[in-house]
């Protein structure tokens, strides 16, 4: 049962993972909200339109990253369109339910994104430059970011509202902690390899039937230009004026703020306390002030009278403090004191305080000569990246305006034309390790050597353009070249079939009453004696045996239940399930119970969300135009 639960969870999670894969590119692709209805649609759903441009942008996210046969399949295209429809319906429903993202939250989300930051801080110029490079306005990006977070809130709500009872947690723990006593013996195909007979005819038939498997892949060799921000960063030499300006702008980075060490005495009184209570507290703090000014030990007074238990135990010591740490009224009182001085009583939301300044560390700034290397690196990075953004536009235009070769762009930008090794559609080493480069090289016009590729952004700080030098079409490898490979494959297949036949025969003997240990000994099989196993902490071969054992029915009347576990290339395991010990939920500690509860809540939230999404689709009339995919 638990195995089925796990499989169901995995199935639902797989669906949600697919949605999470689809949603980001949907957010970067849905333009119908901003462009009106003039574009060609690939799908509609009661007023929700999925444009062909949206669809192509979504498909482009996967191009070059998966098997071309899968990518071009009708099933995959339908999956992508379904994801776009789901996202559009989710956005519409979230709006109808009143989900909103405030301007303040939106601003925080944008500022926190690392690719909009320079030296750990949000950079408005970098933000706008990156969006321009993507062909997107700030208005469009911010609208899409609102949608992404709005639907994220909606999904989170399903997990937060799911309910799990203690009985369900107990039932899961009983299954989760169940133990099964298992024995098994491994039937290794290697023991049958010598019995396999592979004839020349079998090799030829295998070769003929699977010719596509023996085709040398189509390959290309390209020359390319690489424009990288790091190169501009390395080359840039900041001027003295730039270093001085950066030092002034980054003053906070090189400044250690003033610190003060203080002690205090607190007489607690609520902010809304009655007048009489406030007056009593005020009288007590003034009496303590009188004693302190008369020479009484401040630490002793704090230890005896302060109602701040944390600091009272340390003689009222608050430690070293900076601005913005304490209530503003207390901070203001401390920051006007000289070392050793005692403040006037001051009231905060916690009550009345009496403070004493016990230490003082003045503000200190690292001098420019000590910060020079850091400043140089900082300015280089800024100016280098700015220069890269400027040159990136020139790079894009030059490789497009001079399609006959990369020379003009190389000469204008001072770049070296480089050459790759041979690579296929699956990619290769060096520049061919980037899917976008591979896709560009195999574009029909580029492959035909009629033009350069467009400029390809392989990451936010690197652009590449390629031109095909040589092209080798896919070709069938001769039989002589692959004969040994085919023979090995056929021998392994036969050995596996012989291993399964032997394992099946021995299983029948066990079911007829034979003992597994004796059978393993007589056939020189590797035998694993009795041991208790659980569903957790499994790997490799043991995992497959244990999974098979947990799928097996319970033993009856003290007799073991026998079965086979497929170990893949390692053969088969003949196993025996001897007994089942139920888990004991009462032995589970609070951490384990909480883990089980969260697992159930997560599963339930995912299921609720999946049902909700399915319900949205059922409420609308969806039309997909297959001829436009």
XYZ file of C-alpha atoms in Angstrom:
629
model
C 0.000 0.000 0.000
C 2.746 2.442 0.975
C 4.566 1.677 -2.266
C 1.414 2.690 -4.148
C 1.129 5.842 -2.058
C 4.733 6.707 -2.895
C 4.187 6.016 -6.585
C 1.092 8.206 -6.545
C 3.001 11.008 -4.829
C 5.784 10.720 -7.387
C 3.256 10.865 -10.201
C 1.610 13.992 -8.843
C 4.967 15.595 -8.069
C 6.122 14.854 -11.601
C 3.077 16.727 -12.879
C 3.763 19.681 -10.616
C 7.457 19.690 -11.530
C 6.462 19.851 -15.173
C 4.181 22.767 -14.334
C 7.016 24.499 -12.506
C 9.210 23.977 -15.557
C 6.541 25.384 -17.835
C 5.495 28.336 -15.653
C 8.777 30.281 -15.790
C 8.980 30.280 -19.565
C 5.256 30.991 -19.716
C 5.873 34.091 -17.647
C 8.586 35.175 -20.072
C 6.460 34.271 -23.050
C 2.885 35.415 -22.520
C 2.578 38.557 -24.573
C -1.148 38.507 -25.276
C -1.780 40.501 -22.094
C 0.294 43.337 -23.512
C -0.205 43.157 -27.259
C -3.928 42.853 -27.765
C -5.505 40.143 -29.867
C -3.971 40.694 -33.253
C -1.515 37.775 -33.151
C -2.220 34.234 -34.378
C -3.317 31.947 -31.551
C -2.423 28.287 -31.094
C -5.078 27.776 -28.395
C -8.024 29.513 -26.757
C -9.925 28.837 -23.541
C -13.000 30.999 -22.942
C -11.306 34.298 -23.675
C -7.822 33.213 -22.656
C -5.577 33.243 -25.722
C -2.230 31.512 -26.227
C -0.455 33.215 -29.100
C 1.860 31.504 -31.536
C 4.615 33.797 -30.286
C 4.036 32.598 -26.705
C 4.126 29.000 -27.873
C 7.335 29.444 -29.857
C 9.028 31.207 -26.956
C 8.037 28.321 -24.695
C 9.309 25.704 -27.141
C 12.579 27.591 -27.536
C 13.299 27.006 -23.854
C 13.624 23.284 -24.599
C 15.251 23.440 -28.018
C 18.648 21.758 -28.021
C 18.167 20.421 -24.474
C 16.409 17.179 -25.301
C 16.104 14.400 -27.852
C 15.036 16.032 -31.155
C 12.565 13.188 -31.775
C 10.822 13.961 -28.479
C 11.030 17.709 -29.044
C 9.341 17.413 -32.450
C 6.676 14.966 -31.282
C 3.029 16.007 -31.270
C 2.724 14.758 -27.683
C 5.447 17.085 -26.387
C 4.043 20.079 -28.252
C 0.625 19.381 -26.738
C 2.237 19.196 -23.292
C 3.799 22.635 -23.735
C 0.518 24.165 -24.914
C -1.300 22.578 -21.964
C 1.213 24.172 -19.599
C 0.637 27.592 -21.136
C -3.135 27.163 -20.897
C -2.884 26.081 -17.251
C -0.750 29.097 -16.369
C -3.073 31.551 -18.104
C -6.114 30.040 -16.359
C -4.322 30.171 -13.002
C -3.508 33.858 -13.466
C -7.097 34.677 -14.362
C -8.519 32.754 -11.405
C -5.990 34.193 -8.955
C -7.021 37.693 -10.002
C -10.686 36.808 -9.615
C -9.994 35.523 -6.083
C -8.397 38.819 -5.138
C -4.752 37.791 -5.042
C -2.535 40.820 -5.434
C 1.144 41.720 -5.123
C 1.719 45.143 -3.573
C 4.118 47.612 -5.156
C 6.282 47.385 -2.039
C 6.561 43.585 -2.280
C 7.150 43.744 -6.023
C 9.985 46.198 -5.514
C 11.547 43.964 -2.875
C 11.330 40.917 -5.159
C 13.090 42.788 -7.954
C 15.789 44.220 -5.688
C 16.528 40.773 -4.235
C 17.162 39.110 -7.604
C 20.944 38.583 -7.816
C 21.164 39.191 -11.560
C 19.917 42.760 -11.014
C 22.570 43.415 -8.378
C 26.053 44.796 -8.635
C 28.377 44.157 -5.697
C 25.455 42.844 -3.669
C 23.220 45.893 -4.239
C 20.349 46.476 -6.645
C 21.500 48.484 -9.671
C 18.655 50.242 -11.569
C 20.823 50.767 -14.654
C 21.778 47.082 -14.804
C 18.105 46.160 -14.304
C 16.986 48.233 -17.283
C 19.934 47.163 -19.445
C 19.290 43.458 -18.932
C 15.592 43.851 -19.709
C 16.392 45.828 -22.856
C 18.717 43.052 -23.954
C 15.819 40.605 -23.554
C 13.576 42.904 -25.600
C 11.349 43.578 -22.605
C 10.139 46.740 -20.912
C 10.167 47.190 -17.137
C 6.366 47.452 -17.195
C 6.059 44.106 -18.956
C 8.573 42.365 -16.693
C 6.964 43.704 -13.536
C 3.511 42.611 -14.704
C 4.817 39.097 -15.316
C 6.618 38.987 -11.991
C 3.337 39.918 -10.296
C 1.661 36.994 -12.061
C 4.392 34.548 -11.063
C 4.126 35.462 -7.396
C 0.353 35.683 -7.470
C 0.008 32.095 -8.706
C 2.728 31.049 -6.263
C 0.617 32.421 -3.404
C -2.364 30.520 -4.726
C -0.438 27.243 -4.836
C 0.971 27.774 -1.342
C -2.558 28.304 -0.015
C -3.503 24.723 -0.881
C -0.635 23.339 1.180
C -1.419 25.673 4.080
C -5.095 24.672 4.222
C -4.558 20.893 4.010
C -5.526 18.952 7.152
C -4.025 15.701 8.434
C -5.391 13.830 11.458
C -3.337 12.075 14.133
C -4.888 8.789 13.020
C -3.521 9.312 9.517
C -0.062 10.100 10.875
C -0.180 6.956 13.023
C -1.295 4.826 10.066
C 1.526 6.165 7.906
C 4.098 5.525 10.641
C 2.825 1.977 11.044
C 3.496 1.355 7.343
C 6.598 3.504 7.162
C 8.328 1.725 10.042
C 7.199 -1.746 9.015
C 9.997 -4.336 8.860
C 10.191 -7.421 6.662
C 12.546 -10.353 7.100
C 14.098 -11.187 3.740
C 16.564 -13.747 2.361
C 17.778 -13.816 -1.226
C 20.263 -15.271 -3.687
C 21.608 -13.509 -6.785
C 21.591 -15.151 -10.202
C 24.389 -13.337 -12.074
C 24.233 -13.383 -15.919
C 28.032 -13.652 -16.034
C 27.832 -17.310 -14.991
C 25.930 -18.009 -18.236
C 28.073 -15.905 -20.590
C 30.096 -18.942 -21.646
C 26.935 -20.746 -22.731
C 25.821 -17.965 -25.067
C 26.224 -18.770 -28.770
C 26.350 -15.864 -31.227
C 26.376 -16.747 -34.926
C 27.475 -14.489 -37.804
C 23.909 -14.612 -39.089
C 22.559 -13.339 -35.764
C 25.030 -10.457 -35.856
C 24.019 -9.518 -39.402
C 20.296 -9.710 -38.582
C 20.781 -7.534 -35.497
C 22.759 -5.000 -37.558
C 20.088 -4.887 -40.288
C 17.177 -4.600 -37.861
C 18.785 -1.760 -35.887
C 20.616 0.173 -38.562
C 19.680 3.527 -37.017
C 21.544 2.591 -33.838
C 24.773 2.252 -35.799
C 24.672 5.506 -37.656
C 27.537 7.872 -37.023
C 25.780 11.080 -35.964
C 25.660 14.179 -38.083
C 28.520 16.473 -37.029
C 29.829 19.961 -37.671
C 32.982 21.927 -37.018
C 32.575 25.659 -36.538
C 34.535 28.836 -36.187
C 33.188 31.272 -33.626
C 33.535 34.598 -31.878
C 33.161 34.919 -28.124
C 32.323 38.218 -26.431
C 32.662 37.957 -22.643
C 32.302 40.514 -19.863
C 35.265 38.975 -18.027
C 37.598 40.019 -20.851
C 36.535 43.652 -20.535
C 36.873 43.455 -16.753
C 40.460 42.174 -17.018
C 41.513 44.814 -19.543
C 39.994 47.873 -17.888
C 42.427 50.127 -15.997
C 40.614 52.548 -13.662
C 41.809 56.146 -13.444
C 42.675 57.829 -10.150
C 39.519 59.945 -10.455
C 37.405 56.819 -10.810
C 39.024 55.258 -7.743
C 38.418 58.416 -5.689
C 34.801 58.566 -6.828
C 34.243 54.890 -6.019
C 35.779 55.386 -2.572
C 33.364 58.242 -1.898
C 30.357 56.335 -3.242
C 31.210 53.233 -1.241
C 32.033 55.048 1.987
C 29.794 52.721 3.992
C 31.715 49.700 2.716
C 34.988 51.036 4.135
C 33.614 52.601 7.301
C 33.335 50.882 10.657
C 30.495 52.761 12.365
C 30.731 54.163 15.849
C 29.958 51.579 18.528
C 28.908 52.169 22.131
C 28.825 49.823 25.094
C 26.130 50.527 27.638
C 24.351 49.124 30.673
C 20.788 49.837 31.705
C 18.221 49.318 34.416
C 14.634 48.656 33.331
C 11.533 49.184 35.448
C 8.876 47.561 33.294
C 5.512 49.206 32.711
C 3.071 48.600 29.872
C 2.506 51.304 27.286
C -1.206 51.421 28.194
C -0.733 51.127 31.961
C -2.882 53.138 34.367
C -1.604 56.518 35.548
C -0.950 55.270 39.089
C 1.164 52.345 37.803
C 3.195 54.660 35.563
C 3.831 57.033 38.456
C 5.016 54.171 40.706
C 7.440 52.944 38.018
C 8.678 56.489 37.437
C 9.261 56.940 41.159
C 11.311 53.735 41.351
C 13.544 54.659 38.388
C 14.163 58.163 39.838
C 15.170 56.629 43.173
C 17.606 54.293 41.369
C 18.940 57.303 39.440
C 19.532 59.135 42.742
C 21.439 56.158 44.163
C 23.546 55.747 41.013
C 24.481 59.439 40.917
C 25.319 59.270 44.616
C 27.997 56.669 43.857
C 26.184 53.332 44.190
C 27.552 50.595 41.930
C 25.438 50.688 38.735
C 25.998 46.992 37.959
C 24.874 46.009 41.465
C 21.750 48.165 41.178
C 20.933 46.605 37.791
C 21.481 43.070 39.063
C 19.127 43.672 41.986
C 16.414 45.913 40.524
C 16.359 45.696 36.697
C 13.354 43.880 35.229
C 15.247 42.958 32.048
C 16.324 39.437 33.112
C 18.860 38.959 30.310
C 20.917 42.062 31.035
C 20.269 42.091 34.800
C 22.203 38.825 35.132
C 25.191 40.648 33.571
C 24.973 43.782 35.686
C 22.748 45.505 33.140
C 25.313 45.120 30.331
C 23.782 45.460 26.853
C 27.054 44.724 25.085
C 28.444 46.728 22.181
C 25.617 48.340 20.235
C 25.236 50.296 17.016
C 22.508 52.459 15.565
C 19.087 50.891 15.027
C 19.447 48.134 17.634
C 17.690 49.575 20.701
C 14.358 51.403 20.998
C 14.912 54.837 19.498
C 14.279 56.703 22.782
C 16.893 54.643 24.633
C 19.341 54.845 21.736
C 19.041 58.645 21.641
C 19.749 58.859 25.365
C 22.832 56.615 25.125
C 24.313 58.360 22.074
C 24.584 61.745 23.856
C 26.447 60.351 26.888
C 30.141 60.590 27.609
C 31.885 57.420 28.846
C 30.927 56.812 32.480
C 27.951 59.194 32.359
C 24.423 58.224 33.444
C 21.342 59.248 31.464
C 18.129 60.813 32.632
C 15.280 58.275 32.989
C 13.777 57.580 29.557
C 10.521 55.815 28.712
C 10.077 53.274 25.871
C 7.363 50.781 25.030
C 8.962 48.444 27.609
C 8.996 50.856 30.551
C 11.469 53.266 32.171
C 15.211 52.920 31.570
C 18.275 54.339 33.239
C 21.395 53.968 31.070
C 25.132 54.268 31.638
C 27.735 54.502 28.879
C 30.543 52.083 29.742
C 32.554 52.102 26.527
C 33.013 53.912 23.232
C 34.599 52.922 19.894
C 34.751 55.846 17.456
C 33.938 55.564 13.770
C 36.889 54.371 11.704
C 37.394 54.364 7.953
C 39.850 52.263 5.956
C 42.140 54.710 4.145
C 42.067 54.759 0.324
C 45.525 53.224 -0.061
C 44.461 50.159 1.959
C 41.272 49.786 -0.078
C 42.995 50.366 -3.424
C 42.992 46.749 -4.662
C 39.363 46.231 -3.695
C 38.395 49.555 -5.289
C 40.291 48.662 -8.453
C 38.464 45.332 -8.724
C 35.146 47.036 -8.023
C 35.594 49.707 -10.704
C 36.945 47.177 -13.197
C 33.899 44.983 -12.711
C 31.473 47.861 -13.076
C 33.108 49.471 -16.082
C 33.894 46.147 -17.715
C 30.286 45.017 -17.474
C 29.041 48.376 -18.750
C 31.444 48.145 -21.696
C 30.276 44.587 -22.350
C 26.635 45.692 -22.493
C 27.584 48.410 -24.997
C 29.671 46.047 -27.136
C 27.049 43.291 -26.982
C 24.677 45.383 -29.086
C 27.443 46.077 -31.625
C 28.341 42.381 -31.661
C 24.752 41.395 -32.361
C 24.428 43.912 -35.180
C 27.781 43.143 -36.826
C 27.301 39.379 -37.100
C 23.829 40.034 -38.533
C 24.811 42.819 -40.952
C 27.808 40.850 -42.298
C 26.354 37.349 -42.765
C 29.139 36.345 -45.170
C 31.661 35.767 -42.365
C 32.845 36.572 -38.860
C 35.823 38.648 -40.021
C 34.157 42.098 -39.972
C 32.846 41.615 -36.437
C 36.187 40.224 -35.268
C 38.085 43.175 -36.750
C 35.690 45.834 -35.477
C 35.603 44.469 -31.925
C 39.159 43.163 -31.683
C 38.099 39.551 -31.187
C 39.937 36.381 -32.221
C 38.160 33.870 -34.465
C 38.361 30.473 -32.757
C 37.654 26.938 -34.001
C 35.818 24.051 -32.391
C 36.322 20.298 -32.537
C 33.728 18.166 -34.349
C 30.406 17.871 -32.485
C 26.921 16.554 -33.107
C 23.420 17.645 -32.185
C 23.958 16.254 -28.685
C 26.771 18.763 -28.148
C 30.422 18.300 -27.365
C 33.402 19.923 -25.679
C 34.262 23.591 -25.272
C 31.840 25.970 -26.920
C 29.740 22.980 -28.085
C 28.856 22.238 -24.459
C 26.237 25.019 -24.646
C 22.862 23.880 -26.078
C 22.138 27.305 -27.587
C 25.395 27.178 -29.552
C 24.599 23.688 -30.835
C 21.131 24.813 -31.860
C 22.601 27.808 -33.692
C 25.175 25.658 -35.522
C 22.512 23.239 -36.762
C 20.108 25.937 -37.918
C 19.343 25.107 -41.590
C 20.747 28.359 -42.989
C 23.868 28.232 -40.827
C 24.370 24.533 -41.556
C 24.205 25.287 -45.258
C 27.164 27.681 -44.819
C 25.125 30.553 -46.244
C 25.396 32.841 -43.221
C 26.614 33.395 -39.665
C 24.426 32.387 -36.781
C 22.690 35.089 -34.814
C 24.476 36.205 -31.656
C 23.732 33.639 -28.954
C 23.675 34.535 -25.265
C 25.036 31.473 -23.451
C 24.842 33.278 -20.109
C 24.147 36.882 -19.053
C 27.821 37.820 -19.456
C 28.856 35.855 -22.565
C 27.748 35.961 -26.207
C 28.819 33.701 -29.081
C 28.301 33.717 -32.858
C 29.237 30.721 -35.025
C 29.807 29.885 -38.669
C 29.979 26.319 -39.959
C 33.328 25.305 -41.459
C 32.647 21.627 -42.193
C 29.608 19.371 -42.104
C 29.497 15.560 -41.992
C 26.033 14.053 -42.613
C 24.921 11.086 -40.547
C 26.175 7.811 -42.071
C 25.765 4.120 -41.367
C 28.907 2.681 -39.773
C 30.159 -0.470 -41.576
C 29.364 -3.831 -40.007
C 33.048 -4.638 -39.559
C 33.395 -1.586 -37.311
C 30.544 -2.551 -34.987
C 30.679 -6.372 -35.160
C 32.438 -6.783 -31.801
C 29.975 -4.409 -30.131
C 26.985 -6.349 -31.499
C 28.481 -9.665 -30.425
C 28.918 -8.404 -26.847
C 25.344 -7.145 -26.804
C 23.934 -10.450 -28.057
C 26.005 -12.451 -25.568
C 24.736 -10.305 -22.711
C 21.152 -10.658 -23.930
C 21.442 -14.443 -24.126
C 23.156 -14.597 -20.739
C 20.342 -12.501 -19.250
C 17.702 -14.785 -20.762
C 19.493 -17.864 -19.418
C 19.774 -16.226 -15.988
C 16.046 -15.475 -15.944
C 15.182 -19.013 -17.022
C 17.377 -20.450 -14.267
C 15.952 -18.053 -11.662
C 12.394 -18.939 -12.709
C 13.181 -22.666 -12.424
C 14.701 -22.236 -8.955
C 11.698 -20.147 -7.890
C 9.423 -23.067 -8.797
C 11.585 -25.393 -6.698
C 11.316 -23.035 -3.723
C 7.554 -22.788 -4.089
C 7.487 -26.594 -4.104
C 9.265 -26.724 -0.742
C 13.030 -26.415 -1.395
C 15.188 -24.308 0.973
C 16.765 -21.180 -0.516
C 20.045 -21.458 1.397
C 20.567 -25.069 0.303
C 19.623 -24.215 -3.273
C 22.070 -21.298 -3.320
C 24.851 -23.486 -1.926
C 24.282 -26.249 -4.467
C 24.418 -23.783 -7.385
C 27.211 -21.580 -5.961
C 24.963 -18.507 -5.772
C 25.711 -15.474 -3.621
C 23.363 -15.844 -0.639
C 22.159 -13.112 1.710
C 20.911 -14.559 4.987
C 17.885 -13.397 7.001
C 17.731 -9.720 7.840
C 15.061 -7.205 8.715
C 14.675 -4.423 6.157
C 12.661 -1.207 5.975
C 11.639 1.078 3.139
C 14.283 3.635 4.052
C 18.029 3.937 3.493
C 18.209 1.618 0.494
C 20.439 1.777 -2.557
C 21.690 -0.263 -5.486
C 20.802 -3.936 -5.741
C 19.378 -4.197 -2.216
C 16.820 -1.531 -3.013
C 15.342 -3.550 -5.876
C 15.159 -6.688 -3.735
C 13.526 -4.844 -0.841
C 11.042 -3.047 -3.110
C 10.018 -6.425 -4.551
C 9.728 -7.846 -1.023
C 7.426 -4.999 0.042
C 5.215 -5.657 -2.989
C 4.947 -9.349 -2.086
C 1.915 -10.659 -0.145
C 2.283 -11.428 3.552
C 3.446 -14.941 4.456
C 0.672 -17.199 5.729
C 0.862 -20.059 8.239
C 4.563 -19.529 8.828
C 5.621 -20.334 5.252
C 7.849 -17.929 3.339
C 6.609 -16.195 0.203
C 9.067 -16.404 -2.705
C 9.515 -14.147 -5.717
C 11.903 -12.683 -8.297
C 13.489 -9.232 -8.319
C 14.847 -7.891 -11.614
C 18.309 -6.412 -10.940
C 18.832 -5.125 -14.474
C 22.319 -5.840 -15.775
C 23.155 -7.607 -12.494
C 20.663 -10.370 -13.217
C 17.909 -11.573 -10.917
C 17.443 -12.153 -7.221
C 15.385 -15.072 -5.949
C 14.064 -13.836 -2.600
C 12.057 -15.197 0.264
C 9.835 -13.087 2.520
C 9.775 -14.898 5.869
C 7.748 -12.584 8.140
C 6.315 -9.067 8.515
C 6.681 -6.953 11.664
C 4.307 -4.009 11.901
C 5.771 -0.613 12.689
C 5.225 0.749 16.194
C 4.005 4.349 15.946
C 4.202 4.754 19.713
C 7.995 4.419 19.461
C 8.284 7.337 17.026
C 9.687 10.533 18.522
C 8.136 13.941 17.916
C 10.565 14.724 15.072
C 9.584 11.576 13.164
C 5.871 12.212 13.721
C 6.320 15.748 12.422
C 8.196 14.422 9.390
C 5.333 12.014 8.652
C 2.793 14.808 9.115
C 4.634 17.086 6.692
C 4.864 14.303 4.127
C 1.096 13.803 4.266
C 0.414 17.554 4.219
C 2.704 18.005 1.227
C 1.069 15.157 -0.638
C -2.409 16.429 0.166
C -1.567 19.999 -0.828
C -0.154 18.783 -4.153
C -3.221 16.650 -4.798
C -5.610 19.496 -3.928
C -3.709 21.849 -6.214
C -3.720 19.313 -9.057
C -7.482 18.819 -8.637
C -7.977 22.588 -8.586
C -6.025 22.971 -11.830
C -7.981 20.148 -13.431
C -11.197 21.827 -12.284
C -10.225 25.079 -13.970
C -9.792 23.239 -17.263
C -13.148 21.474 -16.904
C -14.950 24.793 -16.566
C -13.772 26.164 -19.899
C -14.040 25.230 -23.546
C -10.456 24.656 -24.706
C -9.578 24.672 -28.374
C -6.066 23.809 -29.608
C -5.163 24.471 -33.248
C -2.948 21.483 -34.023
C -2.009 22.750 -37.478
C -0.342 25.800 -35.908
C 1.941 23.849 -33.573
